[in-house]
């Protein structure tokens, strides 16, 4: 598995904007993030710099602004974080996590129905192989 840098929750907010809009300039990132979170432009620029240093982003100068693109894909990052969460809290067992949600009434009837639908679709695809 590819080495993915550690990204703070705040940096993750910036990454989500970049993943959705890349390539994207500093002013554009600042504008979008500022609408979601009450951060000053300097704070957002600091996070961009940190993400470049962590090799989560690459930057190039375009005229008078910097333009950012990601070096890691969102699905890679989310996959790694999900796996770490499962290992930390449920010993890596997805069924234990789902059972925990069911036993604590944290899944609605709609959630359970959606899970059944996903599993049925997965079974159908597996049967076609």
XYZ file of C-alpha atoms in Angstrom, residues 20-108:
89
model
C -13.409 18.363 -5.485
C -11.984 21.330 -7.457
C -8.439 20.529 -8.540
C -6.461 22.104 -10.040
C -7.304 25.043 -7.806
C -5.561 28.293 -6.913
C -4.850 29.665 -3.446
C -7.535 32.398 -3.671
C -10.104 29.829 -4.780
C -9.227 27.479 -1.899
C -9.442 30.375 0.568
C -12.822 31.454 -0.790
C -14.378 27.982 -0.656
C -12.949 26.964 2.724
C -13.894 30.328 4.269
C -17.535 29.668 3.368
C -17.457 26.355 5.262
C -15.247 27.171 8.245
C -14.526 30.412 10.064
C -10.778 30.520 9.356
C -8.639 33.451 8.346
C -6.938 33.329 4.918
C -3.501 33.021 6.569
C -4.644 29.908 8.432
C -5.793 28.286 5.188
C -2.546 29.254 3.440
C -0.573 27.735 6.330
C -2.493 24.479 5.915
C -1.792 24.483 2.187
C 1.922 24.910 2.921
C 1.852 22.062 5.443
C 0.103 19.790 2.957
C 2.766 20.563 0.345
C 5.528 19.776 2.892
C 3.768 16.519 3.776
C 3.650 15.655 0.066
C -0.137 15.477 0.041
C -0.235 18.343 -2.479
C 1.939 19.651 -5.227
C 1.983 23.247 -6.278
C 2.997 25.205 -9.334
C 3.072 28.892 -9.951
C 0.623 30.128 -12.573
C 1.119 33.836 -13.121
C 0.894 35.442 -9.712
C -0.910 32.607 -7.920
C -0.105 29.094 -6.799
C -2.199 26.252 -8.163
C -2.626 23.034 -6.167
C -3.255 19.448 -7.170
C -3.337 16.407 -4.918
C -0.604 13.798 -4.773
C -2.885 11.327 -3.019
C -6.343 10.326 -4.098
C -9.340 10.779 -1.841
C -10.322 7.094 -2.003
C -6.776 6.089 -0.954
C -6.846 8.403 2.056
C -10.376 7.438 3.121
C -9.554 3.756 2.656
C -6.482 3.987 4.859
C -8.306 5.971 7.559
C -11.205 3.489 7.487
C -8.833 0.561 7.876
C -7.050 2.231 10.797
C -10.395 3.002 12.461
C -11.506 -0.617 12.108
C -8.225 -1.918 13.551
C -8.232 0.551 16.443
C -11.822 0.076 17.583
C -12.963 -3.292 16.225
C -9.816 -5.381 15.823
C -10.071 -4.985 12.066
C -13.399 -6.826 11.888
C -16.013 -5.025 9.826
C -18.743 -7.374 11.036
C -17.979 -6.345 14.648
C -18.442 -2.699 13.735
C -21.737 -3.315 11.942
C -22.960 -5.495 14.827
C -22.075 -2.699 17.254
C -24.181 -0.247 15.262
C -27.092 -2.682 15.090
C -26.980 -3.565 18.805
C -26.896 0.103 19.792
C -29.826 0.998 17.525
C -27.641 3.315 15.465
C -28.867 1.981 12.138
C -32.271 3.070 10.917
